[in-house]
Coordinates of C-alpha atoms and ligand atoms in Angstrom, one line a residue:
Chain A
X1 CA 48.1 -50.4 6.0
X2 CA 44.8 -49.8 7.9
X3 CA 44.3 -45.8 8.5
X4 CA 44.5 -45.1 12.2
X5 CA 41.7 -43.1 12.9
X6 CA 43.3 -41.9 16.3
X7 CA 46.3 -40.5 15.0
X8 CA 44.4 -38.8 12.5
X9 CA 41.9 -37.0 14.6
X10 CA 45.0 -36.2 16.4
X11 CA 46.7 -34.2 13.3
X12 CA 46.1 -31.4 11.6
X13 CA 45.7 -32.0 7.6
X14 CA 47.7 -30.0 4.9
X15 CA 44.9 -27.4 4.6
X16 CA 44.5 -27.0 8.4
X17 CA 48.0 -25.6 8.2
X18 CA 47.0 -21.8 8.0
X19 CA 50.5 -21.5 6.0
X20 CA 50.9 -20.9 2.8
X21 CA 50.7 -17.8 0.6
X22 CA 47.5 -15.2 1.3
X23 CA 46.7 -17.6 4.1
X24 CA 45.0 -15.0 6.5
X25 CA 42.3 -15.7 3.9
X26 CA 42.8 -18.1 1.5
X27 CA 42.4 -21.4 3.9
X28 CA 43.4 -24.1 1.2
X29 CA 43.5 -24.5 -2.8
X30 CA 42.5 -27.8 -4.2
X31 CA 42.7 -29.6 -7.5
X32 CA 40.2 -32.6 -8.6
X33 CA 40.2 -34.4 -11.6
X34 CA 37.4 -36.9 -12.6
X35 CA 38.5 -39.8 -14.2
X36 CA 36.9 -43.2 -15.9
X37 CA 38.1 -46.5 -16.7
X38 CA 37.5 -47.0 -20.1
X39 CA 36.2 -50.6 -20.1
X40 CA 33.5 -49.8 -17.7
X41 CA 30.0 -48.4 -17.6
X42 CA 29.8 -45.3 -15.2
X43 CA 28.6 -45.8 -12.0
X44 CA 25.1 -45.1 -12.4
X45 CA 24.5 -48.8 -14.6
X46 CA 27.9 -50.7 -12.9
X47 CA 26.2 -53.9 -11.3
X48 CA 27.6 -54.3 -7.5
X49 CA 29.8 -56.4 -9.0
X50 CA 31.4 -54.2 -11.6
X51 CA 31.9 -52.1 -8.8
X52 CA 33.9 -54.6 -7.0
X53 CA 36.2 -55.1 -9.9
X54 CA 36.5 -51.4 -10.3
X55 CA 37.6 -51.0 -6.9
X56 CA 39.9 -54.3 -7.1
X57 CA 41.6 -53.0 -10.4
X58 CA 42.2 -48.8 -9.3
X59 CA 43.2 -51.0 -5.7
X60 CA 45.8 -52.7 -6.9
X61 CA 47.4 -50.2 -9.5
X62 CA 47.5 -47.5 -7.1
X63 CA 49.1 -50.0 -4.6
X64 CA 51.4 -50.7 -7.4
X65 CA 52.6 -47.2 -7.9
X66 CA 52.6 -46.6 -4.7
X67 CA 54.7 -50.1 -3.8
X68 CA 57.1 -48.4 -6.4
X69 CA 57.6 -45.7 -4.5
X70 CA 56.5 -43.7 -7.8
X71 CA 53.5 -42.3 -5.5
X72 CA 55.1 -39.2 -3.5
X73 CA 54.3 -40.2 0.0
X74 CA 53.0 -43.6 1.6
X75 CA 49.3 -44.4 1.2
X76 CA 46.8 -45.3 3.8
X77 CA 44.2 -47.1 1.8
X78 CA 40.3 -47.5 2.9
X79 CA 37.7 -49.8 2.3
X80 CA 34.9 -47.2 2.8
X81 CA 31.9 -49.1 2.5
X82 CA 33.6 -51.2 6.0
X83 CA 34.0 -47.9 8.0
X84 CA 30.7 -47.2 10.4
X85 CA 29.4 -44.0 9.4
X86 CA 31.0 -41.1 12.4
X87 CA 34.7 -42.4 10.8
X88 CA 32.6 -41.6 7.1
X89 CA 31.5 -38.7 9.2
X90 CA 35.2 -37.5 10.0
X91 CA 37.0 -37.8 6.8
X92 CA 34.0 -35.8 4.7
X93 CA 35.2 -33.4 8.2
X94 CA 38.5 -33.7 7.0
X95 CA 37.9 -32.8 3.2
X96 CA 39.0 -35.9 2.5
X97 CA 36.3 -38.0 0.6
X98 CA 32.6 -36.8 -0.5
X99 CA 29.3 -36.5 1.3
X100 CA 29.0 -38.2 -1.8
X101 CA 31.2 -41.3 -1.5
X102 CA 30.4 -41.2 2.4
X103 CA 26.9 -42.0 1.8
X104 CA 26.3 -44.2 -1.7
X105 CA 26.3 -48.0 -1.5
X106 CA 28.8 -50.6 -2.8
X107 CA 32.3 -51.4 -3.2
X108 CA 34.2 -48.1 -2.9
X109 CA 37.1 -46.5 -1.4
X110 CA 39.9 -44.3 -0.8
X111 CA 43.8 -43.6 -0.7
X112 CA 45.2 -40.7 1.6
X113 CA 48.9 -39.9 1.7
X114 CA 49.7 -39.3 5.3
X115 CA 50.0 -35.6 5.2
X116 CA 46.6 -35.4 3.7
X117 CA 47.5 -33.5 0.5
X118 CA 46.7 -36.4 -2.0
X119 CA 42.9 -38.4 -1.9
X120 CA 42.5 -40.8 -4.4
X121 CA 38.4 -41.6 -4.0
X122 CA 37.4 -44.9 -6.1
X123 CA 33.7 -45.4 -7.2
X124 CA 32.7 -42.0 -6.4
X125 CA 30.4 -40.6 -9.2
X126 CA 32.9 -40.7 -11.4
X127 CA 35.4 -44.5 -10.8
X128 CA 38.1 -41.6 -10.0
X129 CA 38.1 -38.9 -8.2
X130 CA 42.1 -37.9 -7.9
X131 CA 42.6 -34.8 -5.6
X132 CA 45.4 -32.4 -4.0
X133 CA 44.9 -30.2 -1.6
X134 CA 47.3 -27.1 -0.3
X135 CA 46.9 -24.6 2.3
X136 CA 47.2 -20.9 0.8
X137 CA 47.2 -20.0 -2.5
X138 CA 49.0 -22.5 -4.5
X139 CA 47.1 -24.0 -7.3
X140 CA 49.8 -23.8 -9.7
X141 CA 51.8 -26.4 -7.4
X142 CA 48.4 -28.4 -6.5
X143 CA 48.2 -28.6 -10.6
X144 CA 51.7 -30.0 -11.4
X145 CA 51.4 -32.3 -8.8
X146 CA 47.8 -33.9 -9.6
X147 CA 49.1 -33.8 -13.2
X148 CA 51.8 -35.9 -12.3
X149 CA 49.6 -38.2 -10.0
X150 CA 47.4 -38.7 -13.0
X151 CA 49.5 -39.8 -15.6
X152 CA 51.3 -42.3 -13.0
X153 CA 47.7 -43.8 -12.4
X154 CA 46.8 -43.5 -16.8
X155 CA 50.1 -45.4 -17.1
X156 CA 48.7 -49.1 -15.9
X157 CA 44.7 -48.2 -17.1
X158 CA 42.9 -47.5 -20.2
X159 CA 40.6 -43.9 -19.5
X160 CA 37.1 -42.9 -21.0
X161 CA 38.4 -40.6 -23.3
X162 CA 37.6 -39.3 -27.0
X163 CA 39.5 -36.7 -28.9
X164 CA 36.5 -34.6 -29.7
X165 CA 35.5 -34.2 -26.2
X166 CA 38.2 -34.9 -23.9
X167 CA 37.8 -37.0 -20.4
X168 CA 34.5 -38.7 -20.5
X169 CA 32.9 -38.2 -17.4
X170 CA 29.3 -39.5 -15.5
X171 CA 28.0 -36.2 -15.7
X172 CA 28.2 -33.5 -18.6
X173 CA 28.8 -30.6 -16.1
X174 CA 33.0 -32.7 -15.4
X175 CA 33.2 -34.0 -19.4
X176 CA 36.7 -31.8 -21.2
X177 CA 39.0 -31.8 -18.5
X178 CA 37.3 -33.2 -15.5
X179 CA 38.9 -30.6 -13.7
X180 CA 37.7 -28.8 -10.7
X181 CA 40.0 -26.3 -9.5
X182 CA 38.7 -24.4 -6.3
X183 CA 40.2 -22.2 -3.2
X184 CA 38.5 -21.8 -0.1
X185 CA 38.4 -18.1 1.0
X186 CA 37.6 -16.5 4.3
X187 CA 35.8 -13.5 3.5
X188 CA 33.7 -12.3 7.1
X189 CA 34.2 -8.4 6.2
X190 CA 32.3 -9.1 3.2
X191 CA 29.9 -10.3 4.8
X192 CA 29.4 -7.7 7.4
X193 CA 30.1 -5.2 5.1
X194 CA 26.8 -6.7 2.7
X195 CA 29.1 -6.9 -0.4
X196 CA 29.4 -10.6 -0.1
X197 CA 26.1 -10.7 -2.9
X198 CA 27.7 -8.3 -5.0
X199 CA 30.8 -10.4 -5.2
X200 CA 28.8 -13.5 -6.2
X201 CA 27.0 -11.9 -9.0
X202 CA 30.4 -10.8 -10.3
X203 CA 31.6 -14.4 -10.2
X204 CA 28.7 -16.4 -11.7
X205 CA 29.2 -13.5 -15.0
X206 CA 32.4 -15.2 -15.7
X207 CA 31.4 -18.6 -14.8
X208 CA 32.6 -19.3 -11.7
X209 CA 30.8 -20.9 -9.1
X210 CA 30.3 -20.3 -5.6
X211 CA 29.8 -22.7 -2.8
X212 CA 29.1 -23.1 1.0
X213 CA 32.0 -24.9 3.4
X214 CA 30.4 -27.9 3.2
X215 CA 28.7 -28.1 0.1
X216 CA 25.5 -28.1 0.1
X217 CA 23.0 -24.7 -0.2
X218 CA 23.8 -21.3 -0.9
X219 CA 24.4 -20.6 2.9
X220 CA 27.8 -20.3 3.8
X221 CA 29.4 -21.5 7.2
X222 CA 31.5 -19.6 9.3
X223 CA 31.8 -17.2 6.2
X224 CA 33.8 -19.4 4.0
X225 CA 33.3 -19.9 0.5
X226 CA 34.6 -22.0 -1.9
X227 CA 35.1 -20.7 -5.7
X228 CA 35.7 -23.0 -8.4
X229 CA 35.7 -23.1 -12.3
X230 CA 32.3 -24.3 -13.4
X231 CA 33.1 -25.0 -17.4
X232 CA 35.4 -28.2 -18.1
X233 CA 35.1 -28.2 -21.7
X234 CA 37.3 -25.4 -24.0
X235 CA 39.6 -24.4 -21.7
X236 CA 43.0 -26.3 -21.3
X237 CA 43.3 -27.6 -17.4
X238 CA 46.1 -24.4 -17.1
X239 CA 44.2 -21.9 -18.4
X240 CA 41.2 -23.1 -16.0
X241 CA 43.9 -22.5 -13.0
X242 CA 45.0 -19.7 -14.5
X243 CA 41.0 -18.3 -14.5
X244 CA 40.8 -19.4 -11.0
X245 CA 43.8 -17.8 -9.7
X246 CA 43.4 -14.5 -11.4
X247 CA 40.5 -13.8 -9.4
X248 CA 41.8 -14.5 -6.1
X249 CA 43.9 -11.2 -5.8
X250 CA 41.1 -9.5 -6.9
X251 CA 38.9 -11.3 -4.1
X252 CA 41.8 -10.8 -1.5
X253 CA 41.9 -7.2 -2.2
X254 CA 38.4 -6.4 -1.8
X255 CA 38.1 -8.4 1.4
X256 CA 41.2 -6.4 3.2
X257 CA 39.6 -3.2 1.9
X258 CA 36.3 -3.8 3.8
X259 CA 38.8 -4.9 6.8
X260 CA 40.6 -1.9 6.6
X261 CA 36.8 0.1 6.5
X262 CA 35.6 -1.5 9.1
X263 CA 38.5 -0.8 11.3
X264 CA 38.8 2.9 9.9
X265 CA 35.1 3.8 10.3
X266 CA 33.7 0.6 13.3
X267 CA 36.7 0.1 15.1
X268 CA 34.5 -0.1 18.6
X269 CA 32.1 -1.9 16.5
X270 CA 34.3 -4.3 15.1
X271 CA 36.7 -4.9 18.8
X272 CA 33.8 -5.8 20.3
X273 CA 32.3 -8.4 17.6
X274 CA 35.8 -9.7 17.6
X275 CA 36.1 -9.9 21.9
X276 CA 31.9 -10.9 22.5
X277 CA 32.9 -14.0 20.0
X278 CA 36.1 -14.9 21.7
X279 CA 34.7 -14.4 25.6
X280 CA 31.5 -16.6 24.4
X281 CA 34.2 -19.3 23.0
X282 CA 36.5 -19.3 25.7
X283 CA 33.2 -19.7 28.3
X284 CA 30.5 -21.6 26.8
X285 CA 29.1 -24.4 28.4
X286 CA 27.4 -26.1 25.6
X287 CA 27.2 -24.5 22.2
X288 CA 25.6 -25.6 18.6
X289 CA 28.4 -26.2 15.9
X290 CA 26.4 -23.7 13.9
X291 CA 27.4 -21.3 16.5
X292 CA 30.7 -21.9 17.0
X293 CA 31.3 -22.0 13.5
X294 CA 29.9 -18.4 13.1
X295 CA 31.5 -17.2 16.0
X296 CA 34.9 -18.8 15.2
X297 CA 34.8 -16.8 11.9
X298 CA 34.8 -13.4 13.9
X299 CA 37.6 -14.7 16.3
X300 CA 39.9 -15.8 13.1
X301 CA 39.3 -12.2 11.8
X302 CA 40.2 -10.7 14.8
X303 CA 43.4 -12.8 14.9
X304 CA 44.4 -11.5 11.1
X305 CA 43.6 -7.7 12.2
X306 CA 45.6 -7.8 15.7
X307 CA 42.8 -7.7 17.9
X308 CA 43.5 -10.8 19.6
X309 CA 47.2 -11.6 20.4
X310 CA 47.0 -14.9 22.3
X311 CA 45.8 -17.4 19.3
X312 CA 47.5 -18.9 16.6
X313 CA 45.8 -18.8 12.9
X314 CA 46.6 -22.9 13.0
X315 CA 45.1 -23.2 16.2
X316 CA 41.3 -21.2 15.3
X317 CA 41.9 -23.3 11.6
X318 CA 41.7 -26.7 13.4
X319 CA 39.5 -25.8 15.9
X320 CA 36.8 -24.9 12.6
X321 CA 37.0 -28.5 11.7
X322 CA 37.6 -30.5 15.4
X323 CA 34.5 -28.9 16.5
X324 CA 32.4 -30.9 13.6
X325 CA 30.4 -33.8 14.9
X326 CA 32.5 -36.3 13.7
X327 CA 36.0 -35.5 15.4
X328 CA 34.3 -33.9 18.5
X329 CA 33.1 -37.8 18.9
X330 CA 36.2 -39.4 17.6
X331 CA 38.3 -37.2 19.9
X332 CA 36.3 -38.0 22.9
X333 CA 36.8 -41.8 22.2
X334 CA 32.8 -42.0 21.9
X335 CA 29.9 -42.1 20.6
X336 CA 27.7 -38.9 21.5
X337 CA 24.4 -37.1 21.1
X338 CA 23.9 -33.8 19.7
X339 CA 23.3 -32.4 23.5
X340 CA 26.3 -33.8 24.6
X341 CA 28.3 -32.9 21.6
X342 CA 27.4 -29.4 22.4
X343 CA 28.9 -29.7 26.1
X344 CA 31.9 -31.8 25.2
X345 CA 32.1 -28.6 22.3
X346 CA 32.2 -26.3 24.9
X347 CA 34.5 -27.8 26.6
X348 CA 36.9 -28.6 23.9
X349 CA 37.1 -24.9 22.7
X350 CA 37.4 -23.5 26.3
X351 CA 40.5 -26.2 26.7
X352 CA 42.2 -25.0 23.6
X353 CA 41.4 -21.3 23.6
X354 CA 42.8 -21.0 27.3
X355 CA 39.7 -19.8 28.7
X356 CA 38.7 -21.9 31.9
X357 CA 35.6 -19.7 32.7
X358 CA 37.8 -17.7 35.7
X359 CA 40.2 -15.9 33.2
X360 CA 37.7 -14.9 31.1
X361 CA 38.4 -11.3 31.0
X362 CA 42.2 -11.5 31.1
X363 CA 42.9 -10.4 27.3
Chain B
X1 CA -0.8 -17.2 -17.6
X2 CA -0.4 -18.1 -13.9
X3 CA 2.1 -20.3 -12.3
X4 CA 0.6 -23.6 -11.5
X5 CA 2.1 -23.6 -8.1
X6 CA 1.5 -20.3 -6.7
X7 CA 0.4 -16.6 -8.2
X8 CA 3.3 -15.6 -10.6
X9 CA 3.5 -15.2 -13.8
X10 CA 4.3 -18.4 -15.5
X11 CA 6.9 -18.4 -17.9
X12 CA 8.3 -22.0 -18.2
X13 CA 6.0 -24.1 -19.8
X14 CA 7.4 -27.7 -19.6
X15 CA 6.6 -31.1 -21.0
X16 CA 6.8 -33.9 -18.7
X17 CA 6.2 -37.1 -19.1
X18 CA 4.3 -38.7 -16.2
X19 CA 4.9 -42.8 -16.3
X20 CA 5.0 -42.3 -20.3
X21 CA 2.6 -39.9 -20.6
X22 CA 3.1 -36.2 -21.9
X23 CA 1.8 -33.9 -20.2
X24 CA 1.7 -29.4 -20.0
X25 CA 3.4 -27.7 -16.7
X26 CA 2.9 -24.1 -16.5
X27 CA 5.1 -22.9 -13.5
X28 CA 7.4 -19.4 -13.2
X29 CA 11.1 -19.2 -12.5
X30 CA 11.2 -20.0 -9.5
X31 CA 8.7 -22.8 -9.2
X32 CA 10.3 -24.0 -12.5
X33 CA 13.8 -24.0 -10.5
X34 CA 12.9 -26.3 -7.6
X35 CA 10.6 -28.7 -10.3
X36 CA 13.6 -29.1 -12.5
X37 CA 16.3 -29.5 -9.9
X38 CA 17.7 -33.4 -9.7
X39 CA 16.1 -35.0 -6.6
X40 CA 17.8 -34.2 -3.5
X41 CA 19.7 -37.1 -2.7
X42 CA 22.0 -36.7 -5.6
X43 CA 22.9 -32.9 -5.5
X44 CA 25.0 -32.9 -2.5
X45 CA 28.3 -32.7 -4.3
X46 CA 27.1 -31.7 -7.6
X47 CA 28.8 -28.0 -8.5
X48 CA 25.7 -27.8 -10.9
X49 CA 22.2 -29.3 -9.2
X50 CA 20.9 -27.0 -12.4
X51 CA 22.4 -30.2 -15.0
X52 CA 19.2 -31.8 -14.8
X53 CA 17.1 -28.5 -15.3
X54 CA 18.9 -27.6 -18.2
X55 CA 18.5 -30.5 -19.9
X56 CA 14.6 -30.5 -19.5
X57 CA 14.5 -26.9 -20.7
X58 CA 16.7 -27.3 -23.7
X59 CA 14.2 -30.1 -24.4
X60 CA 11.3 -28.6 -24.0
X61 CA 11.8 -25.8 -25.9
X62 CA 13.1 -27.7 -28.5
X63 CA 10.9 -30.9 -28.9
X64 CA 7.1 -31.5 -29.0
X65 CA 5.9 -33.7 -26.8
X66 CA 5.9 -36.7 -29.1
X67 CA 9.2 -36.5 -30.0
X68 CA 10.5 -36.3 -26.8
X69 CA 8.4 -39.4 -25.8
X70 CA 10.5 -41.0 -28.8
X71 CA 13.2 -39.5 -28.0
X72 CA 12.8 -41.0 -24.1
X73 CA 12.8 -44.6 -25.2
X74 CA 16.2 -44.5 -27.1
X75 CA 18.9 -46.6 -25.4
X76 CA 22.3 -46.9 -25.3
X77 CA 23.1 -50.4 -27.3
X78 CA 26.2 -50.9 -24.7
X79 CA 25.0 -49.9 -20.9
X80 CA 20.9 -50.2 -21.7
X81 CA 20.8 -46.6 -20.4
X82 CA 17.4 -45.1 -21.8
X83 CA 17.1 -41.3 -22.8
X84 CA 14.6 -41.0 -20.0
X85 CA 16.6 -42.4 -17.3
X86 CA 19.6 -40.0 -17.9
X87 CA 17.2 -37.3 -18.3
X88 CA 15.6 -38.2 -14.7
X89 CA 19.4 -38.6 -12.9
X90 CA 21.7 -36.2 -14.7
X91 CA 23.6 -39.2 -15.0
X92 CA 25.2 -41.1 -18.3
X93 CA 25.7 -44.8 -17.9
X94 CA 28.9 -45.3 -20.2
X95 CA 30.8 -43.8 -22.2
X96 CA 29.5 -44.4 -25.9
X97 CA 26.2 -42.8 -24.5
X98 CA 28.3 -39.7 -25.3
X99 CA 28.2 -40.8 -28.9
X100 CA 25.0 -42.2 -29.0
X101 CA 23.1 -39.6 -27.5
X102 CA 25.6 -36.8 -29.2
X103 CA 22.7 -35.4 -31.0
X104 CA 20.7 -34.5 -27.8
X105 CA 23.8 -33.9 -25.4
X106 CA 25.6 -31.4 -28.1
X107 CA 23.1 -28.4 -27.5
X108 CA 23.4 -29.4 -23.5
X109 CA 27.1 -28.9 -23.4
X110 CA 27.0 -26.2 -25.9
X111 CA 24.9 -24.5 -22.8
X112 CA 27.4 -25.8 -20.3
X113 CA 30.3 -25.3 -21.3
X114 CA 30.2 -22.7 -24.5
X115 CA 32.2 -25.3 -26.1
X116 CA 32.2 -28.6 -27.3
X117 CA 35.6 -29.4 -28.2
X118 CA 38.2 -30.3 -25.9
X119 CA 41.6 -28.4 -25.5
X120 CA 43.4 -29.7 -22.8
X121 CA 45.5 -33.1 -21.7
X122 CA 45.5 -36.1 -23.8
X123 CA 45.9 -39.6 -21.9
X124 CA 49.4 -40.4 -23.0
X125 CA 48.9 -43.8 -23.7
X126 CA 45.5 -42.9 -26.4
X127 CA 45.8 -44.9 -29.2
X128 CA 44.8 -47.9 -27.5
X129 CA 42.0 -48.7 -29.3
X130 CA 38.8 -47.2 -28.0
X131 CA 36.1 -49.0 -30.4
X132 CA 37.4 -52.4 -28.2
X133 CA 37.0 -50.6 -25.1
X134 CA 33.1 -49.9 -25.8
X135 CA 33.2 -53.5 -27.2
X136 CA 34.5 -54.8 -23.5
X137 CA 31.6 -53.5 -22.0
X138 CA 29.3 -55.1 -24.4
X139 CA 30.7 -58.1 -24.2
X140 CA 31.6 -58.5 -19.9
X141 CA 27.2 -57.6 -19.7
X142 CA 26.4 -60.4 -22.7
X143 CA 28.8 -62.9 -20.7
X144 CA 27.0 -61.8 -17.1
X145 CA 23.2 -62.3 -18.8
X146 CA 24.4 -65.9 -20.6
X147 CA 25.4 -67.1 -16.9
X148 CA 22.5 -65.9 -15.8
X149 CA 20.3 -67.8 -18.1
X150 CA 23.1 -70.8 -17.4
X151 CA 24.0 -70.4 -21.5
X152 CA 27.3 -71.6 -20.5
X153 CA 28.5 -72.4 -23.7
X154 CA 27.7 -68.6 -24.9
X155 CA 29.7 -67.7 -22.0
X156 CA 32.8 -69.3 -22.4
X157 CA 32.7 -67.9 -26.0
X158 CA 32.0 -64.6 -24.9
X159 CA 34.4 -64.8 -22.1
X160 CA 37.3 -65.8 -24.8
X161 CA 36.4 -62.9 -27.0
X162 CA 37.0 -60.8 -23.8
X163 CA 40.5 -62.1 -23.0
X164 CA 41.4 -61.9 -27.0
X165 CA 41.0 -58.2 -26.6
X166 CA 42.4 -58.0 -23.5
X167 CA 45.8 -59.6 -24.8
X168 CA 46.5 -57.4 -27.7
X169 CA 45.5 -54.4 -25.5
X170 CA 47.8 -55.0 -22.8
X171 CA 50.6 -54.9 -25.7
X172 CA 51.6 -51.6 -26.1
X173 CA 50.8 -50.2 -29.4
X174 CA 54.2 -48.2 -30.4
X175 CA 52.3 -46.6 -33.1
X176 CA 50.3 -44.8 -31.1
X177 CA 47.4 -45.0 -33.8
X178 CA 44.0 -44.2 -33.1
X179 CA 41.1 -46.0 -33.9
Ligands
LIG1 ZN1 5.4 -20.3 -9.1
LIG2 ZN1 25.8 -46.4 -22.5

């Protein structure tokens, strides 16, 4: 079944849910495991064609499983290297494939159950990239389900895999386990509080990494970060969830204690962070995604602390990622440019945060 | 001894080979950072953009400049993946590079990882035999180059030696032995 890419930019994925335990600031936990088909080189020497048989194969067994009604929930599948590049856009957006597999060449694809907790990603770096995604803290489910989903795929295929070292993957950095286990964590009284550094350095002492929303530089946006296990090789696949969900508390904790700080010793400070970033949402006439992102951070904090009574946690978590490029255009049923995404932006957020610019100071 | 790129100290001192060619670059940490890190293209979703940089260190603290040269040209006798070329992408081409190249990549996970013996899940159908799986990849790139030198003859062969393994791994082996 071809994905509807209306209905989806419609929804709200799993992670958008803002349920979930410790979801004021843990936004989603996620589970990947990187997988190889045992007959094959990796993708870095496949020929185009290998790739097409790889993608035929992992096609038709997921199908299969899925036909079966082994696979829990029905499966959209997509041809990726057929989609033009804003619906790519959208579902890196969405969390659901890679910049990665968005942008390389070649036969590859992807399966995504309808509530957009399961991705299956073929011919990523790896031929598999299996992964399942939960809003709150809830790796220990996220693990017995993507445990589950793996050995229903290993049942019909042969896996890259030695008894000395494990899963074999492209890159050394995956090869053990091939397991990533992350959570995304909201942590803006961290930030303003400058302990956010501190943190880090804690982190990267017991080898966990620390990542950006989207990826890419040190930079976070919107204050999110993403922490994930950054050894594969050693540990068993539960103690590496066990390693990443023992620090969460600890990160949880330290975040509500610069809350409570900030509301203790900059409560003025703070109300007015929190009410500047909602008035300038609410008003805006065209505004940068950079922007909102920032700004949408201080407005989801206020929610959490009880500053602002008349949004939903849902509502501010879906608005973070339907303000992206990608489902700003698919939403508006066009194709825009960045001056117009910024007013159709605008004009979005003011439609779904109530403010028309004439109400602007009713709380 | 200064950086070669701007006025710090330098305290990476790295062989590179330039189109074959050793050659000396002085640089400090930082300078060393952004020389060793994988070209941007490829570190968008990479937890670790600092794969390829350890790699080069471990090697050139470890190897002369000859050596490395040698050790460049190796290949994988299954994918044709050279030393060099994983060295340049962070990338292996197949799975036996893992055992061909153990030698070099065993000090490169020891540095990742701490560790170079896997703990955790075992595919619950290993046992199938994984000498024939190495051997299908062989085989599927002789029978590609035969057609493409229209050896037809060769191919056929080759593609019958492919099905033959094919059949007797698509019977379950109740035994469960390894190979
Ligand atoms: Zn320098
Ligand atoms: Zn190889």
């Amino acid at each position: 079944m071809p994905l509807n890419f209306e209905e989806l930019a419609q929804a709200s994925g799993e992670w958008l849910k803002g349920s979930g335990p410790e979801s004021d600031i843990v936004i989603s936990s996620r589970i990947r495991l990187a997988r190889n088909l045992a007959e094959f080189p990796f993708i870095a020497r496949a020929t185009p064609a290998d790739r097409i048989e790889i993608e035929k194969i992992l096609h038709a067994r997921i199908a299969a499983s899925n036909d079966s009604k082994k696979f829990p929930g029905e499966l959209l599948y997509v041809d990726v290297s057929e989609l033009p590049e804003v619906d790519r856009a959208f579902l890196v957006e969405r969390q659901l494939i890679s910049r990665e597999l968005s942008e390389s060449d070649g036969a590859r694809a992807v399966a995504i159950d309808k509530r957009e907790q399961y991705s299956v990603m073929i011919n990523e770096e790896d031929h598999l990239r299996i992964q399942v995604m939960h809003s709150g803290l809830d790796l220990e489910t996220a693990w017995a389900q993507i445990d589950m989903l793996d050995d229903l795929i290993e049942e019909q295929v042969t896996y890259a895999y030695n008894e000395k070292l494990g899963y074999l993957t492209a890159c050394p950095t995956n090869v053990g386990t091939g397991i990533r286990v992350s959570v995304m964590l909201h942590l803006p009284a961290l930030v303003i509080t400058r302990q956010i550094d501190k943190v880090f350095r804690s982190l990267q002492k017991i080898n966990l990494a620390v990542r950006g929303l989207y990826g890419e530089g040190s930079q976070a946006m919107g204050d999110f970060y993403q922490i994930s296990n950054q050894v594969t090789l050693g540990l068993s696949e539960q103690e590496l969830v066990k390693k990443v969900s023992d620090v969460v508390p600890v990160l949880i904790d330290y975040e509500r204690q610069a809350r409570e700080f900030l509301v203790r010793e900059s409560q003025e400070t703070l109300h007015d962070r929190v009410s500047r970033a909602y008035g300038i949402l609410r008003n805006a006439q065209t505004i940068s995604s950079e922007e909102t992102l920032h700004l949408l951070s201080s407005v989801r904090m206020g929610v959490n602390l009880g500053l602002i009574g008349d949004v939903a946690i849902p509502t501010v978590n879906k608005l973070f990622v339907h303000t992206q490029p990608a489902h700003l255009q698919k939403l508006a049923g066009m194709e825009l440019d960045s001056s117009d995404r910024n007013i159709e932006r605008a004009s979005y957020l003011r439609r779904h945060l109530g403010g028309d610019g004439a109400n602007t100071t009713h709380n | 001894m200064k950086c070669q790129k701007c006025d710090k100290k330098a305290t990476f001192h790295i062989t590179d080979l330039v189109d074959g060619e050793p050659s000396e670059v002085h640089l400090c940490e930082d300078c060393a950072q952004a020389f060793l890190a994988p070209p941007a293209d490829d570190d968008a979703s990479d937890v670790m953009p600092a794969m390829a940089g350890l790699l080069a260190q471990q090697l050139a603290v470890g190897e002369t400049a000859e050596e490395l040269a040698r050790l460049d040209k190796q290949a994988c006798p299954v994918c044709g993946i050279t030393f060099r070329e994983f060295r340049k992408q962070g990338r292996l081409g197949c799975p036996h590079d893992y055992v061909c190249f153990a030698d070099e990549l065993e000090p490169l996970l020891l540095n990742i990882h701490d560790e170079i013996h896997h703990v955790g899940k075992v595919p619950k159908g290993y046992g199938a035999n994984a000498e024939q799986q190495t051997q299908l990849i062989r085989l599927r790139r002789e029978m590609k180059e035969a057609v493409a030198r229209e050896d037809y003859e060769e191919a056929s062969k080759l593609r019958d030696e492919i099905r033959a393994i094919e059949a007797t791994r698509d019977a379950p082996d109740p035994s469960g032995e390894n190979a």
